Amino acid sequence: PSPCARPRGASMQRAGGDVGELLVPYMPTIRVPKSGDRVYKAECAFSYDSPDSEGGLYVCMNTFLGFGREHIERHYRKTGQCVYLHLKRHATEKVPGASGGALPKRRNAKLFLDLETNGDLNSDDFEYEDEAKLVIFPDHYEISLPNIEELPALVTIACDALLSAKSPYRKQEPDSWEEELQASKHAKTLVQLDNGVRIPPSGWKCSKCDLRENLWLNLTDGSVLCGKWFFDGSGGNGHAMEHYKETGYPLAVKLGTITPDGADVYSFDEEEPVLDPHIAKHLAHFGIDMLQMQVTENGLRDNDIKPRVSEWEVIQEAGVKLKPMYGPGYTGMKNLGNSCYLNAVMQTIFSIPEFQRAYVGNLPRIFDYSPLDPTQDFNTQMAKLGHGLLSGQYSKPPMKSELIEQVMKEEHKLQHNGISPRMFKAFISKGHPEFSSNRQQDAQEFFLHLINLVERNPVGSENPSDVFRFLVEERTQCCQSRKVRYTERVDYVMQLPVAMEAATNKDELIAYELKRREAEAARRPPPELVRAKIPFTACLQAFSEPNNVEDFWSSALQAKSAGVKTSRFASFPEYLVVQIKKFTFGLDWIPKKLDVSIDMPDFLDISHLRARGLQPGEEELPDIAPPIIIPDDPKALDIDEASVMQLAEMGFPLEACRKAVYYTGNLGAEVAFNWIIAHMEEPDFAEPLVIPAFGEAASSGAAAFGAVELDNQPPEEIVAIIISMGFQRNLAIQALKATNSNLERALEWIFSHPEFEEEIEPALDMMDVENNANANILAETGSEGPRIKDGSGRYELFGFISHMGTSTMSGHYVCHLKKEGRWVIYNDLRVCASERPPKDLGYIYFYHRIPS
């Protein structure tokens, strides 16, 4: 009998038959994972430890949660759970010349763990071996696996099921997760023809039809062919697919997507996008050096002699050897497939001391009080991420010897640097139709989504998101009667318009546009880009000027009239977030981005924008609500396109904006915005507007408490008005039903039935409130008034997030942060000292108040 169970520190031999007996007391706690169970065998719930880490990973045989060596004792103390599967991947350096290099590479049978890897497991320098054993607490008895003869059958079945379980982040509900990309079965064995083909760095076109976009490079023979045609008019003639049908060469990479971090690869045979773990080698075969590549829309890449002007190159500081940074606060984050928006926002958030204190400073308390499933707890996952970024554990410089070798061989040795925020992303995007997808997102929307979650999950007495909160005073004036109304709302972001008309290089812009059109007509490469230069002072001026209020109803005239609105700061936040409104809509409703350069200042003073309240001599508008106009023929109701555009620019689906404006009786974008917030969770939120025959049930999602007869469904227009006052939809319907759809009586009913409002509160649970007014709902809860940290309006820039690409739905984000007096660029896993921070091309800027 082999020694198979040893307590830590003691070598204890047991007779083989005893192993089964040893497990008997624990059998009731050992479960076999079922199809719905999430098995976390690649990552610790509290840290970024994995089977690759020194101490390996312990997976609980009852809850299937994984724990690193530092955190396993806590779980054992909390749950009393004793049996764990311990997983460890060992990497040993190969002895040079042992195999003489002649042996063919075989699939490594010693690898059975399904892990995200940073390196190539077939690398010539390391040998890998996975090991699994059962560990019994508290004595740390170890039982090596497999051990079929001695273990009870149930235990063997449980261990096998656990080892073969799929990733916990695969599709749970049909609509929530796009499948993670899987490695192609062709990647390891792909044959590449030695036909001498070399792919130039730019100027590609389809070899069959001369198309210059949506081009795919076949990784077997190096042919460059166009992709398929898409419904939006982009795409190609499908020559890449035809070529596969003729040759059977399975893998192609999309030209223009190759970056140092990877590329988009498609498998014609598997009929889906795939990962190619050997992409660097496959591209090198055709003379493409991945580390030098930058993404461009049409693949045209300027030679190194020309000044680098493309947004992709300037923002990522391409063409300059950047010095990597290591240590606490210089940890990279893996891109999970279009998750760079999340990486850029989280790096910025955890560079702020208040967030560091709230989550990393409170880490022991947060972890000790975390629920039994820490993967589903916001504060635990925030603390885990913050600690991962700030501890320095996942950002260690290469050893001296490795550095010399790297320079000699230009390759990276086994270095598990950077963290993969998969668990964090899965949790905070749960239930959100956009952030839970693998599509690119708007970093500003994600920032507000995160703030909303911070607000809803208090972590101690102070809420760290208070550092961004400020009060906006809105002054609305009726142009005819000259009377005014002052209101206040909470916001987190100052949205700065781009004053295009103030561009200082108009003549060059006109000349460039003419040249560009000529080049396009002649199918020549476009001329060198000329970017509009906009003075920051002009944008600030545009922010402070009065805006027309669409569809303003004047209570002084009791009629529609012209109105203007000005916004001022009723308080200044500790940290000022400035978003440049670069994303707008073209005449064809297609979202587009203004590629502009704005001279953003390092030091900013906005004291002159402080609100002053009602001024002597100003007369207030009377407090009268507009009359409710219910059209006799609902089909005759025009939809105010200006309000629709205003909402669509905030990023909401177009059809939802049309419905919001329609159902709130064209009372303007603000009332319609409240309708959107109240209806975001409904399944038909983005469906086209269907105008019901009058008196019919007007919308889905109307059922209030339990079953409701549809025959006396209140008119949607009146429901919308109550919702726009900040009440829940269910409550509005309940009140209108109780009062025969009389608006005034319904409002009285709501105020006299507070208990119904409490019943409805839990419905808010996972409601993700987006956009700048998300605070309107949150701020006024709690009678102490909104929590704000007012002070001077003088600020210093400490970070900015930049976007490359033509719209928020595509492209790439990076952030630059000022740390210890110098600028650092965070580009997913790559963290380097910045040589030329492109402060003029940012999308969201972060300023810190200068103490007065």
CSV table of N, CA and C in Angstrom, one decimal, residues 708-825:
chain,number,residue,atom,x,y,z
A,708,VAL,N,-54.1,40.7,-12.7
A,708,VAL,CA,-54.8,42.0,-12.8
A,708,VAL,C,-55.7,41.9,-14.1
A,709,GLU,N,-56.9,42.3,-14.0
A,709,GLU,CA,-57.8,42.2,-15.1
A,709,GLU,C,-57.4,43.3,-16.1
A,710,LEU,N,-57.3,43.0,-17.4
A,710,LEU,CA,-56.8,44.0,-18.3
A,710,LEU,C,-57.9,44.9,-18.8
A,711,ASP,N,-59.2,44.6,-18.4
A,711,ASP,CA,-60.2,45.5,-19.0
A,711,ASP,C,-60.2,46.9,-18.5
A,712,ASN,N,-59.7,47.1,-17.2
A,712,ASN,CA,-59.8,48.5,-16.8
A,712,ASN,C,-58.3,49.1,-16.7
A,713,GLN,N,-57.5,48.7,-17.7
A,713,GLN,CA,-56.1,49.2,-17.7
A,713,GLN,C,-56.1,50.7,-17.8
A,714,PRO,N,-55.4,51.4,-16.9
A,714,PRO,CA,-55.4,52.9,-17.0
A,714,PRO,C,-54.6,53.3,-18.2
A,715,PRO,N,-55.0,54.5,-18.8
A,715,PRO,CA,-54.3,55.0,-20.0
A,715,PRO,C,-52.8,55.2,-19.7
A,716,GLU,N,-52.0,54.7,-20.7
A,716,GLU,CA,-50.5,54.8,-20.5
A,716,GLU,C,-50.0,56.2,-20.3
A,717,GLU,N,-50.7,57.2,-20.9
A,717,GLU,CA,-50.2,58.6,-20.8
A,717,GLU,C,-50.3,59.0,-19.4
A,718,ILE,N,-51.3,58.6,-18.6
A,718,ILE,CA,-51.5,59.1,-17.2
A,718,ILE,C,-50.5,58.3,-16.4
A,719,VAL,N,-50.3,57.0,-16.7
A,719,VAL,CA,-49.4,56.2,-15.9
A,719,VAL,C,-48.0,56.9,-16.0
A,720,ALA,N,-47.6,57.3,-17.3
A,720,ALA,CA,-46.3,57.9,-17.5
A,720,ALA,C,-46.1,59.1,-16.7
A,721,ILE,N,-47.2,59.9,-16.6
A,721,ILE,CA,-47.0,61.2,-15.9
A,721,ILE,C,-46.7,60.9,-14.4
A,722,ILE,N,-47.4,59.9,-13.8
A,722,ILE,CA,-47.1,59.6,-12.4
A,722,ILE,C,-45.7,59.0,-12.2
A,723,ILE,N,-45.3,58.2,-13.2
A,723,ILE,CA,-43.9,57.6,-13.2
A,723,ILE,C,-42.9,58.8,-13.2
A,724,SER,N,-43.2,59.8,-14.1
A,724,SER,CA,-42.3,60.9,-14.3
A,724,SER,C,-42.1,61.7,-13.0
A,725,MET,N,-43.0,61.5,-12.1
A,725,MET,CA,-42.9,62.2,-10.8
A,725,MET,C,-42.0,61.4,-9.8
A,726,GLY,N,-41.5,60.2,-10.3
A,726,GLY,CA,-40.6,59.4,-9.4
A,726,GLY,C,-41.2,58.3,-8.8
A,727,PHE,N,-42.5,57.9,-9.1
A,727,PHE,CA,-43.1,56.8,-8.5
A,727,PHE,C,-43.0,55.5,-9.3
A,728,GLN,N,-43.1,54.4,-8.7
A,728,GLN,CA,-42.9,53.1,-9.4
A,728,GLN,C,-44.1,52.9,-10.3
A,729,ARG,N,-43.9,52.2,-11.4
A,729,ARG,CA,-44.9,51.9,-12.4
A,729,ARG,C,-46.1,51.1,-11.8
A,730,ASN,N,-45.7,50.0,-11.0
A,730,ASN,CA,-46.8,49.2,-10.4
A,730,ASN,C,-47.7,50.0,-9.5
A,731,LEU,N,-47.0,50.9,-8.8
A,731,LEU,CA,-47.8,51.8,-7.8
A,731,LEU,C,-48.7,52.7,-8.6
A,732,ALA,N,-48.2,53.3,-9.7
A,732,ALA,CA,-49.1,54.2,-10.5
A,732,ALA,C,-50.3,53.5,-11.0
A,733,ILE,N,-50.1,52.2,-11.5
A,733,ILE,CA,-51.2,51.5,-12.1
A,733,ILE,C,-52.2,51.1,-10.9
A,734,GLN,N,-51.7,50.7,-9.8
A,734,GLN,CA,-52.5,50.4,-8.6
A,734,GLN,C,-53.4,51.6,-8.2
A,735,ALA,N,-52.8,52.8,-8.2
A,735,ALA,CA,-53.5,54.0,-7.7
A,735,ALA,C,-54.5,54.4,-8.7
A,736,LEU,N,-54.2,54.3,-10.0
A,736,LEU,CA,-55.2,54.7,-11.0
A,736,LEU,C,-56.4,53.8,-11.1
A,737,LYS,N,-56.1,52.5,-10.8
A,737,LYS,CA,-57.2,51.5,-10.8
A,737,LYS,C,-58.1,51.8,-9.7
A,738,ALA,N,-57.5,52.2,-8.6
A,738,ALA,CA,-58.3,52.4,-7.4
A,738,ALA,C,-59.2,53.7,-7.5
A,739,THR,N,-58.8,54.6,-8.4
A,739,THR,CA,-59.4,55.9,-8.5
A,739,THR,C,-60.0,56.1,-9.9
A,740,ASN,N,-60.3,55.1,-10.6
A,740,ASN,CA,-60.9,55.2,-11.9
A,740,ASN,C,-60.1,56.1,-12.9
A,741,SER,N,-58.8,56.0,-12.8
A,741,SER,CA,-57.9,56.7,-13.7
A,741,SER,C,-58.0,58.2,-13.6
A,742,ASN,N,-58.3,58.7,-12.4
A,742,ASN,CA,-58.3,60.2,-12.2
A,742,ASN,C,-57.0,60.6,-11.6
A,743,LEU,N,-56.2,61.4,-12.3
A,743,LEU,CA,-54.8,61.7,-11.9
A,743,LEU,C,-54.7,62.3,-10.5
A,744,GLU,N,-55.5,63.3,-10.2
A,744,GLU,CA,-55.4,64.0,-8.9
A,744,GLU,C,-55.7,63.1,-7.8
A,745,ARG,N,-56.8,62.3,-8.0
A,745,ARG,CA,-57.2,61.4,-6.9
A,745,ARG,C,-56.2,60.2,-6.7
A,746,ALA,N,-55.6,59.8,-7.9
A,746,ALA,CA,-54.6,58.8,-7.8
A,746,ALA,C,-53.4,59.2,-7.0
A,747,LEU,N,-53.0,60.5,-7.2
A,747,LEU,CA,-51.8,61.0,-6.4
A,747,LEU,C,-52.2,61.1,-4.9
A,748,GLU,N,-53.4,61.5,-4.6
A,748,GLU,CA,-53.8,61.5,-3.2
A,748,GLU,C,-53.8,60.1,-2.6
A,749,TRP,N,-54.2,59.1,-3.5
A,749,TRP,CA,-54.3,57.7,-3.0
A,749,TRP,C,-52.8,57.2,-2.7
A,750,ILE,N,-51.9,57.6,-3.6
A,750,ILE,CA,-50.5,57.2,-3.3
A,750,ILE,C,-50.0,57.7,-2.0
A,751,PHE,N,-50.2,59.0,-1.7
A,751,PHE,CA,-49.7,59.6,-0.5
A,751,PHE,C,-50.4,59.0,0.7
A,752,SER,N,-51.6,58.5,0.5
A,752,SER,CA,-52.3,58.0,1.7
A,752,SER,C,-52.1,56.5,1.9
A,753,HIS,N,-51.3,55.8,1.0
A,753,HIS,CA,-51.1,54.4,1.1
A,753,HIS,C,-49.6,54.1,1.0
A,754,PRO,N,-48.8,54.7,2.0
A,754,PRO,CA,-47.3,54.5,1.9
A,754,PRO,C,-46.9,53.0,2.0
A,755,GLU,N,-47.8,52.2,2.6
A,755,GLU,CA,-47.4,50.7,2.7
A,755,GLU,C,-47.2,50.1,1.3
A,756,PHE,N,-47.9,50.6,0.3
A,756,PHE,CA,-47.8,49.9,-1.0
A,756,PHE,C,-46.4,50.3,-1.6
A,757,GLU,N,-45.9,51.5,-1.3
A,757,GLU,CA,-44.6,51.8,-1.8
A,757,GLU,C,-43.6,50.9,-1.3
A,758,GLU,N,-43.7,50.6,0.0
A,758,GLU,CA,-42.7,49.7,0.6
A,758,GLU,C,-42.7,48.3,0.0
A,759,GLU,N,-44.0,47.8,-0.3
A,759,GLU,CA,-44.1,46.5,-0.9
A,759,GLU,C,-43.3,46.5,-2.3
A,760,ILE,N,-43.3,47.6,-2.9
A,760,ILE,CA,-42.7,47.6,-4.3
A,760,ILE,C,-41.2,47.8,-4.3
A,761,GLU,N,-40.7,48.3,-3.1
A,761,GLU,CA,-39.3,48.6,-3.1
A,761,GLU,C,-38.4,47.4,-3.6
A,762,PRO,N,-38.6,46.2,-3.1
A,762,PRO,CA,-37.7,45.1,-3.6
A,762,PRO,C,-37.6,45.0,-5.1
A,763,ALA,N,-38.6,45.5,-5.8
A,763,ALA,CA,-38.5,45.4,-7.3
A,763,ALA,C,-37.4,46.2,-7.8
A,764,LEU,N,-36.9,47.2,-7.0
A,764,LEU,CA,-35.8,48.0,-7.5
A,764,LEU,C,-34.5,47.2,-7.4
A,765,ASP,N,-34.5,46.0,-6.8
A,765,ASP,CA,-33.3,45.3,-6.5
A,765,ASP,C,-32.2,45.3,-7.5
A,766,MET,N,-32.5,44.8,-8.7
A,766,MET,CA,-31.4,44.7,-9.7
A,766,MET,C,-31.6,45.7,-10.8
A,767,MET,N,-32.4,46.8,-10.5
A,767,MET,CA,-32.7,47.7,-11.6
A,767,MET,C,-31.4,48.6,-11.8
A,768,ASP,N,-30.9,48.5,-13.0
A,768,ASP,CA,-29.7,49.2,-13.3
A,768,ASP,C,-30.0,50.6,-13.8
A,769,VAL,N,-29.8,51.6,-13.0
A,769,VAL,CA,-30.2,52.9,-13.4
A,769,VAL,C,-29.0,53.6,-14.1
A,770,GLU,N,-29.2,54.0,-15.4
A,770,GLU,CA,-28.1,54.5,-16.1
A,770,GLU,C,-28.2,56.0,-16.2
A,771,ASN,N,-27.2,56.6,-16.8
A,771,ASN,CA,-27.2,58.0,-17.2
A,771,ASN,C,-27.1,59.0,-16.1
A,772,ASN,N,-26.9,60.2,-16.4
A,772,ASN,CA,-26.5,61.2,-15.4
A,772,ASN,C,-27.6,61.4,-14.3
A,773,ALA,N,-28.8,61.1,-14.7
A,773,ALA,CA,-29.8,61.4,-13.6
A,773,ALA,C,-30.1,60.2,-12.8
A,774,ASN,N,-29.2,59.2,-12.9
A,774,ASN,CA,-29.4,58.0,-12.0
A,774,ASN,C,-29.5,58.4,-10.6
A,775,ALA,N,-28.9,59.5,-10.3
A,775,ALA,CA,-28.9,59.9,-8.9
A,775,ALA,C,-30.2,60.5,-8.4
A,776,ASN,N,-31.0,61.0,-9.4
A,776,ASN,CA,-32.2,61.6,-8.9
A,776,ASN,C,-33.0,60.7,-8.0
A,777,ILE,N,-33.0,59.4,-8.4
A,777,ILE,CA,-33.8,58.5,-7.6
A,777,ILE,C,-33.1,58.2,-6.2
A,778,LEU,N,-31.8,58.1,-6.3
A,778,LEU,CA,-31.0,57.7,-5.1
A,778,LEU,C,-30.8,58.8,-4.2
A,779,ALA,N,-30.6,60.0,-4.7
A,779,ALA,CA,-30.2,61.1,-3.9
A,779,ALA,C,-31.3,61.5,-2.9
A,780,GLU,N,-32.5,61.5,-3.3
A,780,GLU,CA,-33.5,62.0,-2.4
A,780,GLU,C,-34.0,61.0,-1.4
A,781,THR,N,-33.5,59.7,-1.5
A,781,THR,CA,-33.9,58.8,-0.4
A,781,THR,C,-33.1,59.3,0.8
A,782,GLY,N,-33.6,59.0,2.0
A,782,GLY,CA,-32.9,59.4,3.2
A,782,GLY,C,-33.2,60.9,3.3
A,783,SER,N,-33.6,61.3,4.6
A,783,SER,CA,-34.1,62.6,4.7
A,783,SER,C,-33.0,63.6,5.0
A,784,GLU,N,-31.8,63.1,5.1
A,784,GLU,CA,-30.7,64.1,5.4
A,784,GLU,C,-30.3,64.9,4.2
A,785,GLY,N,-30.9,64.7,3.1
A,785,GLY,CA,-30.6,65.4,1.8
A,785,GLY,C,-29.4,64.8,1.2
A,786,PRO,N,-29.1,65.1,0.0
A,786,PRO,CA,-28.0,64.5,-0.8
A,786,PRO,C,-26.7,64.7,0.0
A,787,ARG,N,-25.8,63.7,-0.1
A,787,ARG,CA,-24.5,63.8,0.6
A,787,ARG,C,-23.5,64.4,-0.4
A,788,ILE,N,-23.0,65.5,-0.1
A,788,ILE,CA,-22.0,66.2,-1.0
A,788,ILE,C,-20.8,66.7,-0.2
A,789,LYS,N,-19.7,66.8,-0.9
A,789,LYS,CA,-18.5,67.3,-0.3
A,789,LYS,C,-18.1,68.6,-1.1
A,790,ASP,N,-18.7,69.7,-0.7
A,790,ASP,CA,-18.5,70.9,-1.4
A,790,ASP,C,-17.1,71.5,-1.0
A,791,GLY,N,-16.6,72.3,-1.9
A,791,GLY,CA,-15.3,73.0,-1.6
A,791,GLY,C,-15.0,73.9,-2.8
A,792,SER,N,-13.7,74.2,-3.0
A,792,SER,CA,-13.4,75.2,-4.0
A,792,SER,C,-13.5,74.5,-5.4
A,793,GLY,N,-13.6,75.4,-6.5
A,793,GLY,CA,-13.7,74.9,-7.8
A,793,GLY,C,-12.4,74.8,-8.6
A,794,ARG,N,-11.3,74.6,-7.9
A,794,ARG,CA,-10.0,74.6,-8.5
A,794,ARG,C,-9.5,73.1,-8.5
A,795,TYR,N,-9.0,72.7,-9.7
A,795,TYR,CA,-8.7,71.2,-9.8
A,795,TYR,C,-7.4,71.0,-10.6
A,796,GLU,N,-6.9,69.8,-10.4
A,796,GLU,CA,-5.7,69.3,-11.1
A,796,GLU,C,-6.0,68.0,-11.8
A,797,LEU,N,-5.5,67.9,-13.0
A,797,LEU,CA,-5.8,66.6,-13.8
A,797,LEU,C,-4.9,65.5,-13.2
A,798,PHE,N,-5.5,64.3,-13.0
A,798,PHE,CA,-4.7,63.2,-12.6
A,798,PHE,C,-4.9,61.9,-13.4
A,799,GLY,N,-5.9,62.0,-14.3
A,799,GLY,CA,-6.1,60.8,-15.1
A,799,GLY,C,-7.1,61.1,-16.3
A,800,PHE,N,-7.0,60.3,-17.3
A,800,PHE,CA,-8.0,60.4,-18.4
A,800,PHE,C,-8.1,59.0,-19.1
A,801,ILE,N,-9.3,58.8,-19.6
A,801,ILE,CA,-9.6,57.5,-20.4
A,801,ILE,C,-9.8,58.0,-21.8
A,802,SER,N,-9.1,57.3,-22.7
A,802,SER,CA,-9.2,57.6,-24.1
A,802,SER,C,-9.8,56.5,-24.9
A,803,HIS,N,-10.6,56.8,-26.0
A,803,HIS,CA,-11.2,55.8,-26.8
A,803,HIS,C,-10.7,56.0,-28.2
A,804,MET,N,-10.3,54.8,-28.8
A,804,MET,CA,-9.9,54.8,-30.2
A,804,MET,C,-11.0,54.1,-31.0
A,805,GLY,N,-11.4,54.6,-32.2
A,805,GLY,CA,-12.4,53.9,-33.0
A,805,GLY,C,-13.5,54.9,-33.3
A,806,THR,N,-14.5,54.4,-34.1
A,806,THR,CA,-15.4,55.4,-34.7
A,806,THR,C,-16.7,55.5,-33.9
A,807,SER,N,-17.0,54.5,-33.0
A,807,SER,CA,-18.2,54.7,-32.1
A,807,SER,C,-18.0,53.9,-30.8
A,808,THR,N,-18.8,54.2,-29.8
A,808,THR,CA,-18.7,53.5,-28.5
A,808,THR,C,-18.9,52.0,-28.7
A,809,MET,N,-19.5,51.5,-29.8
A,809,MET,CA,-19.8,50.1,-30.0
A,809,MET,C,-18.6,49.3,-30.5
A,810,SER,N,-17.5,50.1,-30.8
A,810,SER,CA,-16.3,49.3,-31.3
A,810,SER,C,-15.1,50.1,-30.8
A,811,GLY,N,-13.9,49.6,-31.2
A,811,GLY,CA,-12.7,50.3,-30.8
A,811,GLY,C,-12.1,49.8,-29.6
A,812,HIS,N,-11.3,50.6,-28.9
A,812,HIS,CA,-10.5,50.2,-27.8
A,812,HIS,C,-10.3,51.4,-26.8
A,813,TYR,N,-10.2,51.1,-25.5
A,813,TYR,CA,-10.0,52.1,-24.5
A,813,TYR,C,-8.7,51.8,-23.8
A,814,VAL,N,-8.0,52.9,-23.4
A,814,VAL,CA,-6.8,52.8,-22.5
A,814,VAL,C,-7.0,54.0,-21.5
A,815,CYS,N,-6.2,53.9,-20.4
A,815,CYS,CA,-6.2,55.1,-19.5
A,815,CYS,C,-4.8,55.5,-19.2
A,816,HIS,N,-4.6,56.8,-18.9
A,816,HIS,CA,-3.4,57.3,-18.5
A,816,HIS,C,-3.6,57.9,-17.1
A,817,LEU,N,-2.8,57.5,-16.1
A,817,LEU,CA,-2.9,58.0,-14.8
A,817,LEU,C,-1.6,58.6,-14.3
A,818,LYS,N,-1.7,59.7,-13.5
A,818,LYS,CA,-0.5,60.3,-12.9
A,818,LYS,C,-0.2,59.7,-11.6
A,819,LYS,N,0.9,59.0,-11.5
A,819,LYS,CA,1.2,58.3,-10.2
A,819,LYS,C,2.6,58.7,-9.8
A,820,GLU,N,2.8,59.0,-8.6
A,820,GLU,CA,4.1,59.4,-8.0
A,820,GLU,C,4.8,60.4,-8.9
A,821,GLY,N,4.0,61.4,-9.4
A,821,GLY,CA,4.6,62.5,-10.2
A,821,GLY,C,4.8,62.2,-11.6
A,822,ARG,N,4.5,61.0,-12.1
A,822,ARG,CA,4.7,60.8,-13.6
A,822,ARG,C,3.5,60.1,-14.2
A,823,TRP,N,3.4,60.3,-15.5
A,823,TRP,CA,2.2,59.7,-16.2
A,823,TRP,C,2.5,58.2,-16.6
A,824,VAL,N,1.5,57.4,-16.4
A,824,VAL,CA,1.6,55.9,-16.7
A,824,VAL,C,0.5,55.5,-17.6
A,825,ILE,N,0.8,54.7,-18.6
A,825,ILE,CA,-0.3,54.3,-19.5
A,825,ILE,C,-0.7,52.8,-19.2
